[in-house]
PDB file of C-alpha atoms in Angstrom:
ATOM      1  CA  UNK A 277      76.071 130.733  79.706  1.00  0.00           C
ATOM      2  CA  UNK A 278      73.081 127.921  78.923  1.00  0.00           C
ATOM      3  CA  UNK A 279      73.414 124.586  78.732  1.00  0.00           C
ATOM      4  CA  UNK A 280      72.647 123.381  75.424  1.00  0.00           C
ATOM      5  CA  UNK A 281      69.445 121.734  74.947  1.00  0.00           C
ATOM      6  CA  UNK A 282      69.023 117.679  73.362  1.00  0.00           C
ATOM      7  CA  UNK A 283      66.816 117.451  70.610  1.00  0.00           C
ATOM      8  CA  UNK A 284      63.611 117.569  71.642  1.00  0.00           C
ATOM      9  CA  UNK A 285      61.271 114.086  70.155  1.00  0.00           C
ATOM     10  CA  UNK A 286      58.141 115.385  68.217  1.00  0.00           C
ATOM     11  CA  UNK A 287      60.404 118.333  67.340  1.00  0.00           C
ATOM     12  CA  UNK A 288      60.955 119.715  63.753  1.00  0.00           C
ATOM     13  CA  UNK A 289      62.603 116.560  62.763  1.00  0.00           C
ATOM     14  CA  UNK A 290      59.704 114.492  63.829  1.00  0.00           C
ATOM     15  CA  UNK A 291      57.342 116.758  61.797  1.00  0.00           C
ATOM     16  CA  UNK A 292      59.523 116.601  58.574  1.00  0.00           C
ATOM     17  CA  UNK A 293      59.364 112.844  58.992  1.00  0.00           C
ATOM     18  CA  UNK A 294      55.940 112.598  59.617  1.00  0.00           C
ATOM     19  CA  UNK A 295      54.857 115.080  56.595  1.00  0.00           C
ATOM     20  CA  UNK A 296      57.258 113.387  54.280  1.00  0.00           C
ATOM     21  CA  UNK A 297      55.738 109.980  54.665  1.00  0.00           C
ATOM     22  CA  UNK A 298      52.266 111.131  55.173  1.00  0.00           C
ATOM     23  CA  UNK A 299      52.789 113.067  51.299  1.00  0.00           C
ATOM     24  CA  UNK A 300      54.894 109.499  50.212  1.00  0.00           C
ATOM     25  CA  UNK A 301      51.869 107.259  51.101  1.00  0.00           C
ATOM     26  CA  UNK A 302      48.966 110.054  49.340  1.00  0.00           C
ATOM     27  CA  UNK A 303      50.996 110.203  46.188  1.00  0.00           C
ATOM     28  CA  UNK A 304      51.086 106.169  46.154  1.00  0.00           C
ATOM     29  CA  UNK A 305      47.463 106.213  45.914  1.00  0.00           C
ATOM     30  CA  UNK A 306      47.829 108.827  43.206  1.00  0.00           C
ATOM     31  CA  UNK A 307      50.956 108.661  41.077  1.00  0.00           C
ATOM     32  CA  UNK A 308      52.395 105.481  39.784  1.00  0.00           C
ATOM     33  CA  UNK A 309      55.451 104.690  41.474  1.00  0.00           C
ATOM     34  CA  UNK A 310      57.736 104.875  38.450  1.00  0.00           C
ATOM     35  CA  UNK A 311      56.341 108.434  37.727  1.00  0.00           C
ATOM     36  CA  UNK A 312      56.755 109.639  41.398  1.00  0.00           C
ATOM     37  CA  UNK A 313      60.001 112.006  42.224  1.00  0.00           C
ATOM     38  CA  UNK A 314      61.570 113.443  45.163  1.00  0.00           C
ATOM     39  CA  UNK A 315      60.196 116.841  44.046  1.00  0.00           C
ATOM     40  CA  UNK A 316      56.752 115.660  43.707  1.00  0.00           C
ATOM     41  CA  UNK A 317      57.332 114.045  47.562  1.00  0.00           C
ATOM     42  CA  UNK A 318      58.776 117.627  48.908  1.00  0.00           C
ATOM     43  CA  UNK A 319      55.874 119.489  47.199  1.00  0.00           C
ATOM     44  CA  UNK A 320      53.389 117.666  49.066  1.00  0.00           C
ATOM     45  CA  UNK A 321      55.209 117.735  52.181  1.00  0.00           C
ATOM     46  CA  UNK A 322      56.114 121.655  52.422  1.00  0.00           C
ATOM     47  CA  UNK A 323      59.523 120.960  52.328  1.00  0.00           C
ATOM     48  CA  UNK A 324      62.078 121.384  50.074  1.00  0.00           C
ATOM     49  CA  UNK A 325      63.831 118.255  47.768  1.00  0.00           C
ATOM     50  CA  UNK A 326      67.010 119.115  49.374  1.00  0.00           C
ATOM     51  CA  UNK A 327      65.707 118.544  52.595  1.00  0.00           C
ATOM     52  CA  UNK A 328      64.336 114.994  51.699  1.00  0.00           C
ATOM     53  CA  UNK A 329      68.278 114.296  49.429  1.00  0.00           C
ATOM     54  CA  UNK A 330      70.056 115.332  53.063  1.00  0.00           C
ATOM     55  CA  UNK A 331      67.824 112.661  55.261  1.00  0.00           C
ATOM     56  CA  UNK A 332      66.797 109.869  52.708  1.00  0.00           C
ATOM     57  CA  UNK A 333      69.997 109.742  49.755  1.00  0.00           C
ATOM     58  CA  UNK A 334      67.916 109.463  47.085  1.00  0.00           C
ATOM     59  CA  UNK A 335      63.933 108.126  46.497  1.00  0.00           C
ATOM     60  CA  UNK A 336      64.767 104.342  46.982  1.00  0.00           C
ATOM     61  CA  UNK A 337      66.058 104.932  50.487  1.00  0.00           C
ATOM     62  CA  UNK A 338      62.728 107.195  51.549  1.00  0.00           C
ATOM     63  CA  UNK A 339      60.704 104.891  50.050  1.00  0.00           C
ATOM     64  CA  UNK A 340      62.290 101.919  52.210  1.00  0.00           C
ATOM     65  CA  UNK A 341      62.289 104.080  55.101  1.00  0.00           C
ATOM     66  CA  UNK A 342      58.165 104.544  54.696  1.00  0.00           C
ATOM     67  CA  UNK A 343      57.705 100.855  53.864  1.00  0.00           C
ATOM     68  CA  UNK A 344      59.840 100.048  57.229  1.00  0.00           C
ATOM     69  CA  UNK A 345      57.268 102.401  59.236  1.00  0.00           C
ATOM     70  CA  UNK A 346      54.521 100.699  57.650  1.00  0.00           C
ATOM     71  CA  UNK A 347      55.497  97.707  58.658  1.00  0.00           C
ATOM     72  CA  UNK A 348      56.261  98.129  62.298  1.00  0.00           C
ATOM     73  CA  UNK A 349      53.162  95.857  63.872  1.00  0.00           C
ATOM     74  CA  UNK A 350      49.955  97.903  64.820  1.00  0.00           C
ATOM     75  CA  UNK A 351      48.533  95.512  67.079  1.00  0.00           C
ATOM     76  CA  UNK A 352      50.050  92.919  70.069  1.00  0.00           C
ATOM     77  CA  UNK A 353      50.185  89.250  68.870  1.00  0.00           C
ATOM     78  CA  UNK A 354      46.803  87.937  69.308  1.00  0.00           C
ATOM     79  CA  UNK A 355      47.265  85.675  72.231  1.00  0.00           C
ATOM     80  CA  UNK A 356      45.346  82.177  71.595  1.00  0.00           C
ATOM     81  CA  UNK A 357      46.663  79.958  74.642  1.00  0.00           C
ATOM     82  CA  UNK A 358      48.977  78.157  72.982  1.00  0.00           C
ATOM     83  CA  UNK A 359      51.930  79.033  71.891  1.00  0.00           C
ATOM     84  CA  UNK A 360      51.589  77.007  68.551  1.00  0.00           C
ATOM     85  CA  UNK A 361      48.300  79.242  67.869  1.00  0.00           C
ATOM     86  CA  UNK A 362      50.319  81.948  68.908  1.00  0.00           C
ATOM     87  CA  UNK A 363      52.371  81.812  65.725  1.00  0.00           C
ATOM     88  CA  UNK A 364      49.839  80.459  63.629  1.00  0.00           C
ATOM     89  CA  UNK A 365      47.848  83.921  64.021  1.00  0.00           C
ATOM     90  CA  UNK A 366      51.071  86.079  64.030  1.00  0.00           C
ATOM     91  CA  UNK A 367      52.191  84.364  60.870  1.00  0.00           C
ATOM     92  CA  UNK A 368      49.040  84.260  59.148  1.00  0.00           C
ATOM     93  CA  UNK A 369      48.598  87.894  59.868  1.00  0.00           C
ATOM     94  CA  UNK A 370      51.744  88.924  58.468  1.00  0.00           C
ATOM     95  CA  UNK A 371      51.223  86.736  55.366  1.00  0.00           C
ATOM     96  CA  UNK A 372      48.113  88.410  54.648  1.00  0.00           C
ATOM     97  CA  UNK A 373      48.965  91.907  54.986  1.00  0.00           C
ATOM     98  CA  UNK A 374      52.605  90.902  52.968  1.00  0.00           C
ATOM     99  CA  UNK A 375      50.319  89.067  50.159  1.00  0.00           C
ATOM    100  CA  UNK A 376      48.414  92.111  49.614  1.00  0.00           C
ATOM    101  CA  UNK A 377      49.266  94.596  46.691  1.00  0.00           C
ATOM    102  CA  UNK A 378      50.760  97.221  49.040  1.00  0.00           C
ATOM    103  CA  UNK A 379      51.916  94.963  51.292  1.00  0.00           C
ATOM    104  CA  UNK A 380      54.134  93.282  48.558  1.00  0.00           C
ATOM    105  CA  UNK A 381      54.927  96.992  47.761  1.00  0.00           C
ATOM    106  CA  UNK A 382      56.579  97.769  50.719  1.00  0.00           C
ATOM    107  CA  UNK A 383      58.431  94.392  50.958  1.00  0.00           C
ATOM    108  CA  UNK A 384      59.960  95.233  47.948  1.00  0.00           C
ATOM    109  CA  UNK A 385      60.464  99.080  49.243  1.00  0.00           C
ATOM    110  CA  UNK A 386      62.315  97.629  52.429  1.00  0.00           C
ATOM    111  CA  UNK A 387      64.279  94.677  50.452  1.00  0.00           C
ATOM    112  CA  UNK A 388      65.297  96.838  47.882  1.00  0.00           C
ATOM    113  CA  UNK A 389      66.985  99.449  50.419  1.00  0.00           C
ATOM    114  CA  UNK A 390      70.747  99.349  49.668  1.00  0.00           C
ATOM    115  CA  UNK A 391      71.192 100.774  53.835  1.00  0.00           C
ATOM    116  CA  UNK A 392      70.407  97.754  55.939  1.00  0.00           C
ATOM    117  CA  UNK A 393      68.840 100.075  58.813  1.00  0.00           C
ATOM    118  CA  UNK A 394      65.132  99.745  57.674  1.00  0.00           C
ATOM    119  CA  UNK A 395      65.471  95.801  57.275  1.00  0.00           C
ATOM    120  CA  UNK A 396      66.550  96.102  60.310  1.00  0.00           C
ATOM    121  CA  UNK A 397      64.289  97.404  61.660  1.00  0.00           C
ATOM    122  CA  UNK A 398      61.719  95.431  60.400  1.00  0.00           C
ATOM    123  CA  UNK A 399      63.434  92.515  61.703  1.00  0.00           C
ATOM    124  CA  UNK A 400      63.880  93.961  65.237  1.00  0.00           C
ATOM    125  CA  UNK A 401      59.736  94.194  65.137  1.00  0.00           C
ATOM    126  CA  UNK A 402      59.282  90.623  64.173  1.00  0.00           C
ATOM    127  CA  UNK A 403      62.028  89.917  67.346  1.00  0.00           C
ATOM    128  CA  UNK A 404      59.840  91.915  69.634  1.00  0.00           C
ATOM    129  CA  UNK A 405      56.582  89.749  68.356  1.00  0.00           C
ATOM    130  CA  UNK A 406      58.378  86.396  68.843  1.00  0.00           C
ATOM    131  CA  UNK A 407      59.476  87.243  71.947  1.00  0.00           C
ATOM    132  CA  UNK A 408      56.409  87.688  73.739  1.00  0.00           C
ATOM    133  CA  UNK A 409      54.796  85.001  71.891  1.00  0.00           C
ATOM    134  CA  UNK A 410      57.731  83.074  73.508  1.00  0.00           C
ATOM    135  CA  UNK A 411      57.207  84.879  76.833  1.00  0.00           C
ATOM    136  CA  UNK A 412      53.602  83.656  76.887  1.00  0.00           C
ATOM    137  CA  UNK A 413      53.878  80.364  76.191  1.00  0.00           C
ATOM    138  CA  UNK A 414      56.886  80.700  79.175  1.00  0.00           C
ATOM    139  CA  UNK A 415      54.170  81.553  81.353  1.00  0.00           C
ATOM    140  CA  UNK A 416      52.168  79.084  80.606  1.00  0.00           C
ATOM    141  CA  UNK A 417      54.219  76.544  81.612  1.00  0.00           C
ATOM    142  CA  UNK A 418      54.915  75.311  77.816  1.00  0.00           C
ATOM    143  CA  UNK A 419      58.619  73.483  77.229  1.00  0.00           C
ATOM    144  CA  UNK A 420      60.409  73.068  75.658  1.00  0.00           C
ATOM    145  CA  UNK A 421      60.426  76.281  73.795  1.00  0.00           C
ATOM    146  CA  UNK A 422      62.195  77.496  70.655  1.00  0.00           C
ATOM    147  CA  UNK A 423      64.508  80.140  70.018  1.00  0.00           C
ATOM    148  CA  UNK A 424      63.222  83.259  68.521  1.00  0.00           C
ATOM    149  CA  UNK A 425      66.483  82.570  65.555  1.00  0.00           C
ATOM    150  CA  UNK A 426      64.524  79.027  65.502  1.00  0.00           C
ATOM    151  CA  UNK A 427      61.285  80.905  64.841  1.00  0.00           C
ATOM    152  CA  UNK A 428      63.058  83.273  62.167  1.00  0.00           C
ATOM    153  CA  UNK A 429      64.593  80.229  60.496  1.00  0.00           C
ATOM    154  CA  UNK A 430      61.856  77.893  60.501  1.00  0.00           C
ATOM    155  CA  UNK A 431      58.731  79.954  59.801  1.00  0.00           C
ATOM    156  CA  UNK A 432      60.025  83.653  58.719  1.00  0.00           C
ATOM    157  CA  UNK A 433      62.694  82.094  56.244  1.00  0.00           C
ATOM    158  CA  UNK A 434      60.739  80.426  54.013  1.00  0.00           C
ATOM    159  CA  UNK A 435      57.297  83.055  54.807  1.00  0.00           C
ATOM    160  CA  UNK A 436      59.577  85.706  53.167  1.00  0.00           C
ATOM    161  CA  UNK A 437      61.375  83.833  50.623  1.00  0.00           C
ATOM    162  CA  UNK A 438      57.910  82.814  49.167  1.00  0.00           C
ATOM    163  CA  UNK A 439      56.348  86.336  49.741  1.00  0.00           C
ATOM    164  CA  UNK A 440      59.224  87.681  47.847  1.00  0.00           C
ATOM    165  CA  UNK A 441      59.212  85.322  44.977  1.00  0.00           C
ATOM    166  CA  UNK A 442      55.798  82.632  44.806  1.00  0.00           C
ATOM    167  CA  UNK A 443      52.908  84.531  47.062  1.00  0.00           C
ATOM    168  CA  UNK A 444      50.337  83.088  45.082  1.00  0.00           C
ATOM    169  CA  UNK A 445      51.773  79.493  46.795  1.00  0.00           C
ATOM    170  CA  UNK A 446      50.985  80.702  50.360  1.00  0.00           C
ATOM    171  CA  UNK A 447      48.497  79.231  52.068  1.00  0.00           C
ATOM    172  CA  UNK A 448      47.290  78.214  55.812  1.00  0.00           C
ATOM    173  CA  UNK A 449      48.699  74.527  55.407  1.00  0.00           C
ATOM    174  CA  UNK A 450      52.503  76.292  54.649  1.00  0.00           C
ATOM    175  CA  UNK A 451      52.623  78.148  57.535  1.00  0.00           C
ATOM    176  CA  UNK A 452      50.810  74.985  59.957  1.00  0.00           C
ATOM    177  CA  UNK A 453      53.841  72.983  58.298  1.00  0.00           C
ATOM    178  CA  UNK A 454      56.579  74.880  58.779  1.00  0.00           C
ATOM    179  CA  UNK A 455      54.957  75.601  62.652  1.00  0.00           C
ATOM    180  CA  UNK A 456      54.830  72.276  63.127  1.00  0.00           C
ATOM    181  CA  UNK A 457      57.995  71.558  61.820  1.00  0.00           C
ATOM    182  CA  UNK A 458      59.820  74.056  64.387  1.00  0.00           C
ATOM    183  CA  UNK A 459      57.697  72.823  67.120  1.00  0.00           C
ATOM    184  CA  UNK A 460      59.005  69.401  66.872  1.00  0.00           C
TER     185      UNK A 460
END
């Protein structure tokens, strides 16, 4: 008799994943979002809408699931030498991409999720960031340091509340006061 085999990463799952946001983020360049439809998403993709209903729930919940990919950082936190410069560029670089049209898109995609798993996720990313910002300034020899819920509180808080309700208000100065106010 064999063993059973584990799923296998990259395997058919992986590709379903992959072709279902890949066909999610063509039709957003195509189809308004209030016109686009799970069977408009499975077309694209090859697959079938039942397929999409049996991993995502419903539209909202793929959606939010794309937006959380989306948002999972590209790039390592650009490393200035300090660890206030450190968040300044992290910070500003999520407020611009978050300002943007499809950036505020997929904020609303993720906050609108009624599953916390892809805010979740999101957050876990920002984590990661902070903590090798924090792990930098560490070896620097910079103290005393925040901690990374400090960070969250003090410059994520109110970066997202505004993002989510007053982006036009954003600017450099908010995010070099609320730095420097979790700094202190």
């Amino acid at each position: 008799m064999g063993e059973k085999s584990a799923v296998r990463p990259g395997g058919r799952s992986a590709r379903v994943q992959r072709a279902v946001h890949e066909a999610v983020q063509a039709l957003d360049e195509e189809v308004p979002r209030d016109k686009l439809t799970v069977p408009q998403v499975a077309e694209r993709a090859g697959v079938t809408p039942s397929t999409i209903y049996r991993r995502w729930g419903n539209l909202k919940e793929l959606l939010a699931d794309v937006a959380a990919e989306r948002l999972q950082p590209d790039a390592p936190v650009a490393d200035t030498g300090s660890l206030e410069g450190d968040l300044m560029a992290w910070a500003g670089v999520y407020m611009e991409e978050m300002r943007s049209t499809p950036g505020q898109q997929m904020l609303a995609d993720t906050l609108g999720s009624a599953s916390t798993e892809q805010r979740q996720r999101c957050l876990q990313a920002q984590q990661d960031q902070l903590r090798l910002i924090l792990s930098r300034a560490e070896a620097r020899g910079e103290t005393p340091l925040p901690t990374v819920e400090a960070l969250l509180d003090g410059i994520m808080a109110p970066l997202t509340y505004r993002l989510s309700y007053a982006p036009q208000t954003l600017s450099k100065a908010c995010l070099e006061r609320w730095v420097a106010a979790t700094l202190r």
